[in-house]
mmCIF file of N, CA and C and ligand atoms in Angstrom:
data_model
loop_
_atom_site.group_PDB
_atom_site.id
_atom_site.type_symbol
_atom_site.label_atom_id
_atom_site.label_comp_id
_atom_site.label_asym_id
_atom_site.label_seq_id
_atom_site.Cartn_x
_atom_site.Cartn_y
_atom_site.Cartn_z
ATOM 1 N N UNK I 289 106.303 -88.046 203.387
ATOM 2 C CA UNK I 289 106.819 -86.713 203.689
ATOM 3 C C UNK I 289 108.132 -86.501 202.967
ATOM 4 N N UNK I 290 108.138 -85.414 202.511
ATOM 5 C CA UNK I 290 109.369 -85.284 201.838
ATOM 6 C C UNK I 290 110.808 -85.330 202.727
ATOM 7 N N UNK I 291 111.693 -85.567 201.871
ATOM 8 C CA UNK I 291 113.032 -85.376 203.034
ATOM 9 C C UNK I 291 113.649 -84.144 203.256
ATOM 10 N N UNK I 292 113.608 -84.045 204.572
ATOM 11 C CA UNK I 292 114.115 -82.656 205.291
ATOM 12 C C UNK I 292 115.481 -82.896 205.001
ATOM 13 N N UNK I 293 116.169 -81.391 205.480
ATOM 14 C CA UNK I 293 117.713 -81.008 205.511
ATOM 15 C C UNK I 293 117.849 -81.311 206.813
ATOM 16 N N UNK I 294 118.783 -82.116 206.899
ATOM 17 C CA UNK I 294 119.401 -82.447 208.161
ATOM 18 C C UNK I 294 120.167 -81.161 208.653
ATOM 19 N N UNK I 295 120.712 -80.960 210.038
ATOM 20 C CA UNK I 295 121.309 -79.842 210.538
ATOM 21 C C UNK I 295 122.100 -79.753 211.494
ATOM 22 N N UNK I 296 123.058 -79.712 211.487
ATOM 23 C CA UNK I 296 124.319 -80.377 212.591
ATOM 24 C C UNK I 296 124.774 -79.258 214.057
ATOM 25 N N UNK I 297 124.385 -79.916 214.942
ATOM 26 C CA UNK I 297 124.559 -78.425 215.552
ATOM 27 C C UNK I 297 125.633 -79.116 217.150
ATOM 28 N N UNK I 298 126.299 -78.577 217.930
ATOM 29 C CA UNK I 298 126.709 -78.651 218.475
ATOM 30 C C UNK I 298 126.708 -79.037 219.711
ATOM 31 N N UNK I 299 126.851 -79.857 220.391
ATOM 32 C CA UNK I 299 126.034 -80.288 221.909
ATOM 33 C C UNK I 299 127.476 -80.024 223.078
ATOM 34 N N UNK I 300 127.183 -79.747 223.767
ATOM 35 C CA UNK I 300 128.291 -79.428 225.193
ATOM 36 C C UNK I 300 127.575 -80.047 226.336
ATOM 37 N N UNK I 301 128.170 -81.332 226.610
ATOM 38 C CA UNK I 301 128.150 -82.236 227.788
ATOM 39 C C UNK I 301 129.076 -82.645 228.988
ATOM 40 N N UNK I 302 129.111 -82.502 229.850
ATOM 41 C CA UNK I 302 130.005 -83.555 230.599
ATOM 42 C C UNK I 302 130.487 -85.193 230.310
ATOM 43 N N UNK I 303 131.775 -85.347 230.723
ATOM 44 C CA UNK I 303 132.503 -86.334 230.316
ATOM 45 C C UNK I 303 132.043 -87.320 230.242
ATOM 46 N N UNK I 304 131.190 -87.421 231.847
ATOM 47 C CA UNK I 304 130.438 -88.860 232.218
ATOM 48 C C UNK I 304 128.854 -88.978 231.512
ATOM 49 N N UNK I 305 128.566 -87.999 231.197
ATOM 50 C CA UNK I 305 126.925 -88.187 230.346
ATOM 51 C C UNK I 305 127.549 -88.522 228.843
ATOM 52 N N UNK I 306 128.303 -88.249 228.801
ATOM 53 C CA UNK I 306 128.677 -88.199 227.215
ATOM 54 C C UNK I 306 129.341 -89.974 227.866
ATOM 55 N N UNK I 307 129.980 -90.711 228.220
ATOM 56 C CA UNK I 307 130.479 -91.453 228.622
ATOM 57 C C UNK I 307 129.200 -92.790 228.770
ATOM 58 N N UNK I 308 127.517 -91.750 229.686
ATOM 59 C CA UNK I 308 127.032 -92.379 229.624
ATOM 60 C C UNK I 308 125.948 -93.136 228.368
ATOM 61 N N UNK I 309 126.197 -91.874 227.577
ATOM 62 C CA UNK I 309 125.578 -91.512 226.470
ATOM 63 C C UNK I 309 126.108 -93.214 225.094
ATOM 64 N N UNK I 310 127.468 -92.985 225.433
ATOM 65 C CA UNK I 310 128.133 -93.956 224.650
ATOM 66 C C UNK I 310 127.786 -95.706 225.116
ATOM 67 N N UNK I 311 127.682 -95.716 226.471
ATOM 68 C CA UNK I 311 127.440 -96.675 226.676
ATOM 69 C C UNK I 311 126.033 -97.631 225.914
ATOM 70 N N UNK I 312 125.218 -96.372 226.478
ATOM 71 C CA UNK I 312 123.766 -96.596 225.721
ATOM 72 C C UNK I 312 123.356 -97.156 224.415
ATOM 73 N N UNK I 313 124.408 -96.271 223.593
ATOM 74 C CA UNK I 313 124.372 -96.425 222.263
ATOM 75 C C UNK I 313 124.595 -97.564 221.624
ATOM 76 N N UNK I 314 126.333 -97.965 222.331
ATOM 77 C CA UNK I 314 126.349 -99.841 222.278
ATOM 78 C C UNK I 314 125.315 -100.621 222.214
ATOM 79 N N UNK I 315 124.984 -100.608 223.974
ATOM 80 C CA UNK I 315 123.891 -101.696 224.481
ATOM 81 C C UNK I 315 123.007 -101.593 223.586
ATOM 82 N N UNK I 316 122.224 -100.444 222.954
ATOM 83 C CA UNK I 316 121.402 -100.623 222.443
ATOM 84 C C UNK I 316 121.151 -101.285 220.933
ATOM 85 N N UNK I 317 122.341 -100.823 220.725
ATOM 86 C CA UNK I 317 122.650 -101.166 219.143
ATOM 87 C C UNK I 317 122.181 -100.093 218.022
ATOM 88 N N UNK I 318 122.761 -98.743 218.511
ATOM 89 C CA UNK I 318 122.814 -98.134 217.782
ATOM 90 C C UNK I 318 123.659 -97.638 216.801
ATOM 91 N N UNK I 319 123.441 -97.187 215.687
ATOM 92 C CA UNK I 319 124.925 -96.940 214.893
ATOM 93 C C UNK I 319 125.971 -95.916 215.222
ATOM 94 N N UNK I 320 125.197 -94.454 215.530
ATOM 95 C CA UNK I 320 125.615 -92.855 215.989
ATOM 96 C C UNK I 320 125.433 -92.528 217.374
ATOM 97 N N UNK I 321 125.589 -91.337 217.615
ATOM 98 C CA UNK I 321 125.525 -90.982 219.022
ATOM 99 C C UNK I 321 124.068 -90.022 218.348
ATOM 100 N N UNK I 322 124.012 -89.956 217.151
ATOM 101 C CA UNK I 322 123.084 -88.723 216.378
ATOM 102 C C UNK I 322 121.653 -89.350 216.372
ATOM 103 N N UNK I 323 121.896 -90.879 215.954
ATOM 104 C CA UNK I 323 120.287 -91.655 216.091
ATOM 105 C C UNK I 323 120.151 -91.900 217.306
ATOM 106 N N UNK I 324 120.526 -92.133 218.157
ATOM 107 C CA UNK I 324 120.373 -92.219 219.491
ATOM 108 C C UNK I 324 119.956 -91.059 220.136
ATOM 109 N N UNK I 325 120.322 -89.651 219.879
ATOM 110 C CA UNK I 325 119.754 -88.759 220.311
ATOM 111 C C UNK I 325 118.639 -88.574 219.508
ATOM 112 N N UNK I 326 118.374 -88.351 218.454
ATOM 113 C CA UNK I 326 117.384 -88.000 217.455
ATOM 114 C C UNK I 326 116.070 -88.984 217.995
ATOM 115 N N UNK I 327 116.095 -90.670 218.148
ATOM 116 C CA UNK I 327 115.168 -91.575 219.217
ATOM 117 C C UNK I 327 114.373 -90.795 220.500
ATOM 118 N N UNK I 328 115.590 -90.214 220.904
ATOM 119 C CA UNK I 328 115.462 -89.606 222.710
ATOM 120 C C UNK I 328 114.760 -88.689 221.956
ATOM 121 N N UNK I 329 114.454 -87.539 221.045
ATOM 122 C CA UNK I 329 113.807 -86.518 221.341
ATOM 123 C C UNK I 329 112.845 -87.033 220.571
ATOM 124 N N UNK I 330 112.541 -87.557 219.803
ATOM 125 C CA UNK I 330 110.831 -88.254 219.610
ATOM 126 C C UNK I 330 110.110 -89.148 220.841
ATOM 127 N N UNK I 331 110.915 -90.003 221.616
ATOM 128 C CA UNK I 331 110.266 -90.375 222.592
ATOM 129 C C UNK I 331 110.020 -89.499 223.727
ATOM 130 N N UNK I 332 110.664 -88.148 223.923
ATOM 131 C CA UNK I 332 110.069 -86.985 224.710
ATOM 132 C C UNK I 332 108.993 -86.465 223.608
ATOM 133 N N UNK I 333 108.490 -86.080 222.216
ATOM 134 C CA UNK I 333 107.421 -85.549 222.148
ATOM 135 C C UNK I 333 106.357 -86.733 222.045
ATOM 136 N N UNK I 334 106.475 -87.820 221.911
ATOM 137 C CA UNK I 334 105.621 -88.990 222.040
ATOM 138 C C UNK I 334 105.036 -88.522 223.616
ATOM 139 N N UNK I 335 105.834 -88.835 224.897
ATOM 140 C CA UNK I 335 105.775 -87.981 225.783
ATOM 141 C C UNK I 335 104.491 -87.303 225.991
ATOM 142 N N UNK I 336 105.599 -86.015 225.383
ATOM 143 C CA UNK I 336 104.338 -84.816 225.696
ATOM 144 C C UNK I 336 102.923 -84.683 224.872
ATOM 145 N N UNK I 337 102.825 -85.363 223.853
ATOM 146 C CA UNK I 337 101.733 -86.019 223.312
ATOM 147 C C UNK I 337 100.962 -86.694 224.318
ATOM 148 N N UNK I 338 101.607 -87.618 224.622
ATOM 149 C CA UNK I 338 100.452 -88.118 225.381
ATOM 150 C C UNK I 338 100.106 -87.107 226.907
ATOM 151 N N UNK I 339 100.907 -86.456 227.220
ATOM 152 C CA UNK I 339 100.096 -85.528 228.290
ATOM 153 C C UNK I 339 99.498 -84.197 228.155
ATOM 154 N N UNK I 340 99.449 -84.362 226.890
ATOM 155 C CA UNK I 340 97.883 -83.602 226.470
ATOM 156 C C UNK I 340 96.795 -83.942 226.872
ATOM 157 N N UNK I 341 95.577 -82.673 226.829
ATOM 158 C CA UNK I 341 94.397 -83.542 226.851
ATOM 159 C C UNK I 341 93.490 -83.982 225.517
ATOM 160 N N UNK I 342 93.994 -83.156 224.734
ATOM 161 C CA UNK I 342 93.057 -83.459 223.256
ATOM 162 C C UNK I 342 94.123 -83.718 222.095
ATOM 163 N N UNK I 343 95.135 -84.111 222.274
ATOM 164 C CA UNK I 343 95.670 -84.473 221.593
ATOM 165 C C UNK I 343 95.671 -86.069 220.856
ATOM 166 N N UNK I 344 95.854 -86.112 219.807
ATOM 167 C CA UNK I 344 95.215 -87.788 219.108
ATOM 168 C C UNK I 344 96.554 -88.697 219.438
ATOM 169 N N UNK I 345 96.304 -89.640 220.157
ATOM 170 C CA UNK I 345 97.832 -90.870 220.153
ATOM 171 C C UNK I 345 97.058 -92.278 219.532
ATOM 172 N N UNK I 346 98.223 -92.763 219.633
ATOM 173 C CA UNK I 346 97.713 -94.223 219.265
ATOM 174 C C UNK I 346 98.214 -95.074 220.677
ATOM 175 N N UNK I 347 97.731 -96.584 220.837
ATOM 176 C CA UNK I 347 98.467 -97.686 221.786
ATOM 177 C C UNK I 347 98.510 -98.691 221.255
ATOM 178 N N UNK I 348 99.177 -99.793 221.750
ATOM 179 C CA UNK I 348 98.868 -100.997 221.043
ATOM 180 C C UNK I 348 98.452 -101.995 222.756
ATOM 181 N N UNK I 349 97.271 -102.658 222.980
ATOM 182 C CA UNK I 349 97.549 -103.155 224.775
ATOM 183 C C UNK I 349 97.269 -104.570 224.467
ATOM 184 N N UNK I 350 98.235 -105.215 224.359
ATOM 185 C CA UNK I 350 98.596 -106.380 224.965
ATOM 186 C C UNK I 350 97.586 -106.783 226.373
ATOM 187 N N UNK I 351 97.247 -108.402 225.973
ATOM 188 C CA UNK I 351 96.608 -108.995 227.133
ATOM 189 C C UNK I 351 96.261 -110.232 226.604
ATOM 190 N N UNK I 352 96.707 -110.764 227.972
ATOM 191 C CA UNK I 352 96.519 -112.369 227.680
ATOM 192 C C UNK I 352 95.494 -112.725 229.019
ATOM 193 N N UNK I 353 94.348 -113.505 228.610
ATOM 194 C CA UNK I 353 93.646 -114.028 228.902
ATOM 195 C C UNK I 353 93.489 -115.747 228.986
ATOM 196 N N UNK I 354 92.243 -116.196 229.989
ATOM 197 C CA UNK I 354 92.108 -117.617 229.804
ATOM 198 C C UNK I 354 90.301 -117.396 228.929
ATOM 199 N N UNK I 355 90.188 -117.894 227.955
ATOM 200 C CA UNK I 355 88.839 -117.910 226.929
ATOM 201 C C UNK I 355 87.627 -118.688 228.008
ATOM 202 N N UNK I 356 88.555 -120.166 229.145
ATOM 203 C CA UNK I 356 87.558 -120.695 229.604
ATOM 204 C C UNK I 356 86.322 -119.565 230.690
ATOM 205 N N UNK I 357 86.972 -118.773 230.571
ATOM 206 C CA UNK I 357 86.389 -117.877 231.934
ATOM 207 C C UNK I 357 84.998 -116.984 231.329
ATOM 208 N N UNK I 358 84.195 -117.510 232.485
ATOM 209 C CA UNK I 358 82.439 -117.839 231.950
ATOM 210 C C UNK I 358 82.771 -116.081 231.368
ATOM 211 N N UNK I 359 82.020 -115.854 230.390
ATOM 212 C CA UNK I 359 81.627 -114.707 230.067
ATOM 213 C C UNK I 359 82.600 -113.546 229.379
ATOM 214 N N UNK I 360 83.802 -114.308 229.594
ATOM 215 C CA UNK I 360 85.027 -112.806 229.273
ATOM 216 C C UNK I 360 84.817 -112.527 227.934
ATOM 217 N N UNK I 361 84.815 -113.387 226.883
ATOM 218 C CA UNK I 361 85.376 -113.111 225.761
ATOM 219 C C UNK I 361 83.670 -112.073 225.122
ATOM 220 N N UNK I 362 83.130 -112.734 225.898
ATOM 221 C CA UNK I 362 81.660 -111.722 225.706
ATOM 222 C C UNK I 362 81.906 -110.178 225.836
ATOM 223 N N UNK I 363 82.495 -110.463 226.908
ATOM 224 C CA UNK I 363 83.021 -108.678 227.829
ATOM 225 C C UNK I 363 84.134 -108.129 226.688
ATOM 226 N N UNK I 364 84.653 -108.601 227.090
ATOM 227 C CA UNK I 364 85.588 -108.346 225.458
ATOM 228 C C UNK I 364 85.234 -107.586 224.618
ATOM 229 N N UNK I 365 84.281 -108.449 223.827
ATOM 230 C CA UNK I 365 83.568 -108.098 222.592
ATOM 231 C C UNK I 365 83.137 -106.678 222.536
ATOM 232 N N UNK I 366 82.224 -106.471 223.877
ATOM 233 C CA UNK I 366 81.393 -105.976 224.067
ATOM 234 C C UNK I 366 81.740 -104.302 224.171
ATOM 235 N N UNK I 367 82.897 -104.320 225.036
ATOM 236 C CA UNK I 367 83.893 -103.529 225.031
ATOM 237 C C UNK I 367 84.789 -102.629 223.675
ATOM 238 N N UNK I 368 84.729 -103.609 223.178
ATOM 239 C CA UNK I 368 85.664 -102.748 222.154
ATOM 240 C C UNK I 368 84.578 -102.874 220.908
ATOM 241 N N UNK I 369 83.394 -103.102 221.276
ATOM 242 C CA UNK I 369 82.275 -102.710 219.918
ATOM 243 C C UNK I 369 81.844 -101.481 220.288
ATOM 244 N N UNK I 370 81.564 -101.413 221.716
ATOM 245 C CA UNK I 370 81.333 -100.129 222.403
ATOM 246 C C UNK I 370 81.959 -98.894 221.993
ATOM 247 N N UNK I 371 83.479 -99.296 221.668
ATOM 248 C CA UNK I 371 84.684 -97.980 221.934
ATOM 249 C C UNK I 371 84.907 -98.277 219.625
ATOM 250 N N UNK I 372 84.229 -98.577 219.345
ATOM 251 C CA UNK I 372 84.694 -99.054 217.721
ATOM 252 C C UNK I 372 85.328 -98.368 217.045
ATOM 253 N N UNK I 373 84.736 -96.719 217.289
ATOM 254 C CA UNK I 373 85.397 -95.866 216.601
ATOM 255 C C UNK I 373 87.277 -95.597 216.980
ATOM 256 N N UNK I 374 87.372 -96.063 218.232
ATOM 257 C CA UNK I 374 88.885 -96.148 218.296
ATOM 258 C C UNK I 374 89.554 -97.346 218.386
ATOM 259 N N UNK I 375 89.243 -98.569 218.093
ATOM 260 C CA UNK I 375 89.900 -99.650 217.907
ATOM 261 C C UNK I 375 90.134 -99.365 216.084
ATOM 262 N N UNK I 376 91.171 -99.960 215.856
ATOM 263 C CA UNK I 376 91.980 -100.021 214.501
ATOM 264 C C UNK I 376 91.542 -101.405 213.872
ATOM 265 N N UNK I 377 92.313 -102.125 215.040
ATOM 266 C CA UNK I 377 92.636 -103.766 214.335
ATOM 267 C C UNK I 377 92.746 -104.766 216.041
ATOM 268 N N UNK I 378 92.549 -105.823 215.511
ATOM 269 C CA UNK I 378 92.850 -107.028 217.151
ATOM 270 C C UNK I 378 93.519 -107.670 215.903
ATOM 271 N N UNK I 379 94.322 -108.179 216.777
ATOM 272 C CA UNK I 379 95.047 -109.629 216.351
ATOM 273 C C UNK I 379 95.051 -110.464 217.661
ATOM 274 N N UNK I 380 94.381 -111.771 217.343
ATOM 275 C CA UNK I 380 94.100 -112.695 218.132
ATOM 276 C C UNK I 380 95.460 -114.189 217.878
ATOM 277 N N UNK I 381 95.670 -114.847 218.836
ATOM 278 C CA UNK I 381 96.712 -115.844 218.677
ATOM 279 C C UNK I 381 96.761 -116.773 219.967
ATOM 280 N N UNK I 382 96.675 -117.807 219.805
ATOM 281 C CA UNK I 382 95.706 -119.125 220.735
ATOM 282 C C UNK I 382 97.275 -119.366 221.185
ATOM 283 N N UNK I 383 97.475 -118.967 222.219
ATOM 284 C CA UNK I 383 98.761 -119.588 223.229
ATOM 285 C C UNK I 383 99.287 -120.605 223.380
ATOM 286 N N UNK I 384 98.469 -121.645 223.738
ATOM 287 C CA UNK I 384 98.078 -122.923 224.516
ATOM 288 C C UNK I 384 96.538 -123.314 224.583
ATOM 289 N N UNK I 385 96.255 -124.218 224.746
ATOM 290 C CA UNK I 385 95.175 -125.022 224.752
ATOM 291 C C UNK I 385 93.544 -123.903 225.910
ATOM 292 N N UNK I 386 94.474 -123.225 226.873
ATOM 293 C CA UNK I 386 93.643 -122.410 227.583
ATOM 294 C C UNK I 386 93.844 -121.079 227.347
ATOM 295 N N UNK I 387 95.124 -120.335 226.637
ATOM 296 C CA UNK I 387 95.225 -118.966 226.718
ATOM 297 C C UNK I 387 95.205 -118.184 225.591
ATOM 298 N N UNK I 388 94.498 -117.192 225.358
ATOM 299 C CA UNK I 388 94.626 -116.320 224.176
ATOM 300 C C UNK I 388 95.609 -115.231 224.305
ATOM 301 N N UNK I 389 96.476 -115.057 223.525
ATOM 302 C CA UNK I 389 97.157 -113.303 223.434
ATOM 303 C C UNK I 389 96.150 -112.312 222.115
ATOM 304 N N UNK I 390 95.655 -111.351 222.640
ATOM 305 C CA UNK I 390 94.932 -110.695 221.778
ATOM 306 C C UNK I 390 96.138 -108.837 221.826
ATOM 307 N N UNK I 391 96.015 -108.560 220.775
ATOM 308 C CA UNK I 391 96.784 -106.901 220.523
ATOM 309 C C UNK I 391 95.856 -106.343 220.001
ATOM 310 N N UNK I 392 95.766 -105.046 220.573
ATOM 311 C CA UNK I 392 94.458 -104.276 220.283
ATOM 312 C C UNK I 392 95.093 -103.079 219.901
ATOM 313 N N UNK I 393 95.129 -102.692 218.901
ATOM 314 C CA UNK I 393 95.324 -100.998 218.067
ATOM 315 C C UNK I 393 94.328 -99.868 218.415
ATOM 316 N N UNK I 394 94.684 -99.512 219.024
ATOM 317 C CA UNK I 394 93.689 -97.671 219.545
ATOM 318 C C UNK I 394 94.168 -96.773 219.391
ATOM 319 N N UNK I 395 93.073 -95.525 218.512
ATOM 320 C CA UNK I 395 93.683 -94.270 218.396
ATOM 321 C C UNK I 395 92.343 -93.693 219.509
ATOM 322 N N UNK I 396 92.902 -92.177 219.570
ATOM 323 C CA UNK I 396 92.083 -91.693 220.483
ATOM 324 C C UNK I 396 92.439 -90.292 221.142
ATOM 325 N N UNK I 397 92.366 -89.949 222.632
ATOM 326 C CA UNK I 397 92.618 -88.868 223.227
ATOM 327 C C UNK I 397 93.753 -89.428 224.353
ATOM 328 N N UNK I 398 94.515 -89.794 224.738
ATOM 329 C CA UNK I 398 95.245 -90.087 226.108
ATOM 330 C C UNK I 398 94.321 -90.621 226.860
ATOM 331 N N UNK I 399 93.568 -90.067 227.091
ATOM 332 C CA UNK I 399 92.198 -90.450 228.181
ATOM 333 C C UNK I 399 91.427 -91.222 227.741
ATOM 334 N N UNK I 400 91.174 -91.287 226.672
ATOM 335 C CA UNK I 400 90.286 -92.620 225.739
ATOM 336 C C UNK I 400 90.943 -93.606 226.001
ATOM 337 N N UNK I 401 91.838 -93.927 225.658
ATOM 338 C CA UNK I 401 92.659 -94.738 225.709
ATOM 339 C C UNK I 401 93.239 -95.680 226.853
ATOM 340 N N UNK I 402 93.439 -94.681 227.807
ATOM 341 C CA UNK I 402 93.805 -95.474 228.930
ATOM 342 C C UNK I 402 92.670 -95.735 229.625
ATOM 343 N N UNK I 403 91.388 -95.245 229.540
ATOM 344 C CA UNK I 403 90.401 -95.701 229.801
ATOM 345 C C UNK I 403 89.934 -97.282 229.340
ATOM 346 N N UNK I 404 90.737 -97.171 228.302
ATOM 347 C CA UNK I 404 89.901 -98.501 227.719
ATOM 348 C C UNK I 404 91.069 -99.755 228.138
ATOM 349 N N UNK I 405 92.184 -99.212 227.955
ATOM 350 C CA UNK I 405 92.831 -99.772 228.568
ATOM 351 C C UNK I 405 93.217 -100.644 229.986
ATOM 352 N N UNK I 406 92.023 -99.710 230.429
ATOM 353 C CA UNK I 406 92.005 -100.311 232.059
ATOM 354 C C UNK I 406 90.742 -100.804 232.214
ATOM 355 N N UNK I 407 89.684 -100.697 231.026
ATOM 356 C CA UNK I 407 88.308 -101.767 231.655
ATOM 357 C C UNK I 407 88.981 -103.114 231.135
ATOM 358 N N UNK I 408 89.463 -103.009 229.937
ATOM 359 C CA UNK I 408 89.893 -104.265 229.431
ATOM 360 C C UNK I 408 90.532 -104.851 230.015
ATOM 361 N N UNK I 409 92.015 -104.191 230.360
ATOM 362 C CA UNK I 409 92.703 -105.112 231.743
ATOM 363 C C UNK I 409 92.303 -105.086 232.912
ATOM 364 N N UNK I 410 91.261 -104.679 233.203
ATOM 365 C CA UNK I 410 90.757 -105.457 235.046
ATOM 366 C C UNK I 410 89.766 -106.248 234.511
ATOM 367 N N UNK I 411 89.194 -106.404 233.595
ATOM 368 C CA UNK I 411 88.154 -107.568 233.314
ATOM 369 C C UNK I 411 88.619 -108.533 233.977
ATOM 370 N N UNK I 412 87.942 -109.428 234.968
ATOM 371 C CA UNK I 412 88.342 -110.691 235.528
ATOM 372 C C UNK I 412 88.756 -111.800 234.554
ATOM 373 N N UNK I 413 89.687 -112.547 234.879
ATOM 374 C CA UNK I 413 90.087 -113.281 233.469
ATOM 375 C C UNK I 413 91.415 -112.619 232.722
ATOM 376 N N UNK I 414 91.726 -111.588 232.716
ATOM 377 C CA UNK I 414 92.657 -111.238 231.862
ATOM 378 C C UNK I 414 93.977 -111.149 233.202
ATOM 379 N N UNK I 415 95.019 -112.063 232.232
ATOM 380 C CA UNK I 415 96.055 -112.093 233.267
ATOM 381 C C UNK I 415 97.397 -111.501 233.101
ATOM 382 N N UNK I 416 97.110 -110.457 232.102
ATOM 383 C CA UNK I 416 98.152 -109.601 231.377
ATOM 384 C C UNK I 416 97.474 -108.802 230.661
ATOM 385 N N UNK I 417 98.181 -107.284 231.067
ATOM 386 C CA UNK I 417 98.041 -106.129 230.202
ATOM 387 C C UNK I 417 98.715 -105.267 230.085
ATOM 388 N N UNK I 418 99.439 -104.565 229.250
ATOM 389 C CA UNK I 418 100.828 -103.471 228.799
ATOM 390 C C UNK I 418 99.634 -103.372 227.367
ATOM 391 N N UNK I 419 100.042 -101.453 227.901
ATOM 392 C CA UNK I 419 99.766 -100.372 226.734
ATOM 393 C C UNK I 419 101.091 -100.023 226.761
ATOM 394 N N UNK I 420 101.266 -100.129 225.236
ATOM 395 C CA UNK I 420 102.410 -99.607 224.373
ATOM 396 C C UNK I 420 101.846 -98.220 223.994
ATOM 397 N N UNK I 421 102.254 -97.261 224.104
ATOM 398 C CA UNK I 421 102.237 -95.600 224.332
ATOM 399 C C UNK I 421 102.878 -94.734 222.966
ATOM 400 N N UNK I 422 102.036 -94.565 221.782
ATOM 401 C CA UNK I 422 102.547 -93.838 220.631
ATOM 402 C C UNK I 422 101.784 -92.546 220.460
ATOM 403 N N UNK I 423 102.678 -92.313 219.295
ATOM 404 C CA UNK I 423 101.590 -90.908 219.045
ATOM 405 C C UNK I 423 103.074 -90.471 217.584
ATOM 406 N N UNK I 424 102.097 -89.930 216.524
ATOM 407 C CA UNK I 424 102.849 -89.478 215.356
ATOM 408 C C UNK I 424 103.316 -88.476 215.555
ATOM 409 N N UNK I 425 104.701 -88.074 215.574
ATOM 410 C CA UNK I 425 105.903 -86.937 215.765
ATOM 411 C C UNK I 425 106.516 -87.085 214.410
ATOM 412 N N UNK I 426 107.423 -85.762 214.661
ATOM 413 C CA UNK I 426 108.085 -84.830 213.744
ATOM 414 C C UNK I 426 109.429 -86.088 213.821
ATOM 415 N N UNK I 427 109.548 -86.433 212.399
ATOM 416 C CA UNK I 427 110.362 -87.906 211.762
ATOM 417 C C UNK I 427 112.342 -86.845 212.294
HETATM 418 NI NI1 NI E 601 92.344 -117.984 221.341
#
């Protein structure tokens, strides 16, 4: 995308939001008070992206599993061959001797998504699951 004109505009806060505002910025390790706000308003339309109903997001869902458990990795499979058209990519990575961490890339509808999100993590056997919550906004 080409590069936009940046545009400087004026904000009027109270002492202590602006106070709290600064704090944030530290902890977080940000450089400006400007990227720090500019963050905050993409993670509100990320947001409202996802509480659409037909709107396209992406996730990334984390889950760690044990492989010994009769049948999972079958269910697994089975699952996200089912849903194919919205899986991206897995990346698989052997924990320990019993546990897999698998990351699963999904694009989709909000509702696709967390749908799949939640057969996969209640599958018996899986002992961790976090959907990471994206969606492409205005840079
Ligand atoms: Ni493994």
């Amino acid at each position: 995308m080409a590069r936009q004109e940046t545009i400087r505009f004026t904000v009027s806060l109270p002492a202590s939001l602006l106070e709290a505002l600064d704090r944030r910025i530290v902890g977080r390790g940000y450089e400006s008070r400007s990227e720090f706000v500019r963050d905050l308003i993409r993670a509100r339309l990320v947001e409202e992206a996802w509480a659409g109903a037909d709107t396209e997001v992406h996730g990334a869902l984390t889950i760690v599993y044990d492989h010994h458990r009769r049948g999972l990795t079958d269910k697994l499979h089975r699952v996200q061959h089912n849903q194919f058209v919205h899986i991206l990519c897995t990346q698989h990575v052997h924990l320990d001797h019993d546990h897999c961490l698998e990351t699963i890339v999904l694009r989709g509808t909000p509702g696709e998504i967390e749908r799949m999100a939640l057969e996969i993590g209640g599958l018996k056997g899986v002992s961790f699951a976090e959907l990471a919550r994206t969606a492409v906004v205005e840079d």
